[in-house]
Amino acid sequence: MNAPAEAAFQRCIDPACGATYALSEVRTVCGQCGELLDVAYDWNRQTVPQKLSAFERKYATRRYPLHYSGVWRFKELLNIAPDDKVLTIGEGQTQLRPEPEVARYVGLHAKEVFLQYEGLNPSGSFKDNGMSAAFTHARTVGAHRAACASTGNTSSSLAAYAAASAALGPDQRMEAVVFVGSGRIALGKLSQGLDYGAKTVQIMGRFDDAMKRVQEVTKALGIYLVNSVNPFRLEGQKTIMYRVLEALEWDVPDWIVVPGGNLGNSSAFGKAFQELKALGLIPRLPRLAVVVARGADTLQRLYNEQGLRWNGGKYDKDLVKKFYAQMDKEKREANTIASAIEINRPVNLPKCLRALEWMNGVVLSCSDQEILDAKAIVGRGGLGCEPASAAGVAGLKRLVADGVISKGERVVCIVTGHHLKASDVTVGYHSLHGEDFKHEFARYDGVTTNKLANYPVQVKNDLNEILRVLGEGAHGSWDA
Ligand SMILES: *Cc1c(COP(=O)(O)O)cnc(C)c1O
Ligand SMILES: [Zn+2]
């Protein structure tokens, strides 16, 4: 099949199919073979800088919203729409920080471990990177309603962008519809969707049920779907890696460690680096570690136990089908305290397999106990995270212990979501004692202790009592 004459288009990820579609076609899968789609570029018809450092020049013109945005500053690498269609709310003002305490915890040198804090996005998670790109595409095709199924953060982000579109005037307004599983969504996330005015549909079921329904509903009603099956979202999420490189003065780190849910991020990261390499802008790709929760470990089982590989696009689809059939038969449902990655049917599985091949990747799962302890360590750095985001750090600790990652390697963990998204979990971890803690957290995977808790000190409303408590070992619990 011939590539269309455009400088950017959509293309089936299966190289054996390779069907292409114009950017203006709204679809989530290939019409020929049913596989996922990529956004692809004819790089000869794009103006890409010869050196990545050229992007730094845009700092000088930060008053222009597209140069302020941490996504659209890199527009030459995701040129999916004219500038006047871009919808930005200042996403991507995030930072890469060395975290010595995390480095100590995982057993690496203090200056080798970096956290990329994506919780600093406007809606508090990395999802804004992708949502800005998806909304931009939606505007080019004249959509007026956008929907998603969400474990929480996608809905927060969708609602935030929909609110921003309304501010552009009634003809530009995009209505937001979010589908969430009942009772599973973190309150911080639900509150955002409600506050920003999204139509919120609570389905009696889990995320995987909501995901299936939203695909049916958007198809039936012609609503624009912004889940990460949407290839344009992943284009926005590529920029997380550009910013990591930028913060490292364009040096490629040795490892990228990322929590895996629907596997959009890991897929986007692989694509980002693969393209940069093909363009001659980086000398090599970093390695990739995708960390899933043990209670939602489809990728881990398929990749490590069943040996599923991308295999140049010829991955074993029957194996995947059989796996899901067995999962349904056993009525196995995802269950983890890391609600943002509580997903048993990751929609981007094939793309993630491809990223793992490109980046010589590894996959592992961590228990909720490991995730919660890692979260407490991340919090000590002063920019905390929600539980799912700490999975990367928990995974890194294990990879160091297992000798997969060693001292001298430079590692970047992607911290995907803001601390305040699930503050109930944090407060529970730091304030419940003994049996109360066990009772409250028993329904999660393997959680028995909160050994890193920083307990609040209970004291009578009495000056002498307070002075006594602060004078003595009030910091006693810290290093316990
Ligand atoms: C969505 C989300 C994830 C999972 O990312 P995927 O791209 O779906 O793998 C992880 N952490 C947080 C905080 C999220 O919101
Ligand atoms: Zn195809």
mmCIF file of N, CA, C and O and ligand atoms in Angstrom, residues 126-127 153 259-265 340-341 386 388-389 416-417, ligand 1:
data_model
loop_
_atom_site.group_PDB
_atom_site.id
_atom_site.type_symbol
_atom_site.label_atom_id
_atom_site.label_comp_id
_atom_site.label_asym_id
_atom_site.label_seq_id
_atom_site.Cartn_x
_atom_site.Cartn_y
_atom_site.Cartn_z
ATOM 1 N N PHE A 126 0.421 12.733 34.109
ATOM 2 C CA PHE A 126 1.024 12.775 32.772
ATOM 3 C C PHE A 126 -0.025 12.766 31.672
ATOM 4 O O PHE A 126 0.272 13.096 30.519
ATOM 5 N N LYS A 127 -1.261 12.380 31.996
ATOM 6 C CA LYS A 127 -2.293 12.245 30.973
ATOM 7 C C LYS A 127 -2.478 13.545 30.172
ATOM 8 O O LYS A 127 -2.895 13.498 29.021
ATOM 9 N N ASN A 153 -7.476 9.321 36.193
ATOM 10 C CA ASN A 153 -6.706 10.465 35.696
ATOM 11 C C ASN A 153 -7.048 10.872 34.270
ATOM 12 O O ASN A 153 -6.976 12.052 33.933
ATOM 13 N N PRO A 259 5.598 2.782 35.368
ATOM 14 C CA PRO A 259 4.470 1.918 35.724
ATOM 15 C C PRO A 259 3.649 1.616 34.480
ATOM 16 O O PRO A 259 3.533 2.462 33.598
ATOM 17 N N GLY A 260 3.071 0.426 34.421
ATOM 18 C CA GLY A 260 2.268 0.040 33.264
ATOM 19 C C GLY A 260 0.830 -0.228 33.639
ATOM 20 O O GLY A 260 0.534 -1.001 34.553
ATOM 21 N N GLY A 261 -0.104 0.442 32.946
ATOM 22 C CA GLY A 261 -1.535 0.192 33.133
ATOM 23 C C GLY A 261 -2.110 -0.247 31.798
ATOM 24 O O GLY A 261 -2.103 -1.418 31.453
ATOM 25 N N ASN A 262 -2.583 0.743 31.042
ATOM 26 C CA ASN A 262 -3.025 0.463 29.671
ATOM 27 C C ASN A 262 -1.851 0.435 28.700
ATOM 28 O O ASN A 262 -2.029 0.232 27.510
ATOM 29 N N LEU A 263 -0.669 0.699 29.198
ATOM 30 C CA LEU A 263 0.590 0.592 28.455
ATOM 31 C C LEU A 263 0.754 1.641 27.369
ATOM 32 O O LEU A 263 1.498 1.452 26.410
ATOM 33 N N GLY A 264 0.062 2.763 27.548
ATOM 34 C CA GLY A 264 0.216 3.862 26.596
ATOM 35 C C GLY A 264 1.569 4.553 26.731
ATOM 36 O O GLY A 264 2.247 4.825 25.743
ATOM 37 N N ASN A 265 1.961 4.836 27.954
ATOM 38 C CA ASN A 265 3.235 5.517 28.172
ATOM 39 C C ASN A 265 4.405 4.710 27.635
ATOM 40 O O ASN A 265 5.213 5.221 26.868
ATOM 41 N N ALA A 340 -4.678 3.404 39.405
ATOM 42 C CA ALA A 340 -4.432 3.904 38.044
ATOM 43 C C ALA A 340 -3.887 2.820 37.119
ATOM 44 O O ALA A 340 -3.907 2.971 35.900
ATOM 45 N N ILE A 341 -3.388 1.738 37.699
ATOM 46 C CA ILE A 341 -2.886 0.645 36.857
ATOM 47 C C ILE A 341 -3.646 -0.660 37.132
ATOM 48 O O ILE A 341 -3.164 -1.743 36.884
ATOM 49 N N GLU A 386 1.032 9.470 43.759
ATOM 50 C CA GLU A 386 -0.041 8.539 44.063
ATOM 51 C C GLU A 386 0.514 7.113 43.981
ATOM 52 O O GLU A 386 1.612 6.896 43.453
ATOM 53 N N ALA A 388 0.096 4.322 42.157
ATOM 54 C CA ALA A 388 0.546 3.739 40.880
ATOM 55 C C ALA A 388 1.905 4.287 40.470
ATOM 56 O O ALA A 388 2.747 3.562 39.927
ATOM 57 N N SER A 389 2.123 5.556 40.745
ATOM 58 C CA SER A 389 3.363 6.206 40.306
ATOM 59 C C SER A 389 4.585 5.632 41.002
ATOM 60 O O SER A 389 5.693 5.689 40.476
ATOM 61 N N THR A 416 4.120 9.280 37.661
ATOM 62 C CA THR A 416 3.031 9.579 36.730
ATOM 63 C C THR A 416 1.944 10.499 37.274
ATOM 64 O O THR A 416 1.295 11.198 36.513
ATOM 65 N N GLY A 417 1.734 10.482 38.599
ATOM 66 C CA GLY A 417 0.587 11.228 39.117
ATOM 67 C C GLY A 417 0.844 11.894 40.457
ATOM 68 O O GLY A 417 1.675 11.455 41.255
HETATM 69 C C1 LIG B 1 -2.794 6.243 33.535
HETATM 70 C C2 LIG B 1 -1.828 6.115 34.621
HETATM 71 C C3 LIG B 1 -0.854 5.107 34.638
HETATM 72 C C4 LIG B 1 -0.801 4.047 33.592
HETATM 73 O O1 LIG B 1 -0.253 4.514 32.391
HETATM 74 P P1 LIG B 1 -0.475 3.698 31.040
HETATM 75 O O2 LIG B 1 0.021 4.614 29.994
HETATM 76 O O3 LIG B 1 -1.939 3.438 30.933
HETATM 77 O O4 LIG B 1 0.317 2.448 31.161
HETATM 78 C C5 LIG B 1 0.060 5.086 35.654
HETATM 79 N N1 LIG B 1 0.022 5.997 36.645
HETATM 80 C C6 LIG B 1 -0.894 6.974 36.668
HETATM 81 C C7 LIG B 1 -0.886 7.942 37.799
HETATM 82 C C8 LIG B 1 -1.842 7.065 35.665
HETATM 83 O O5 LIG B 1 -2.753 8.027 35.716
#
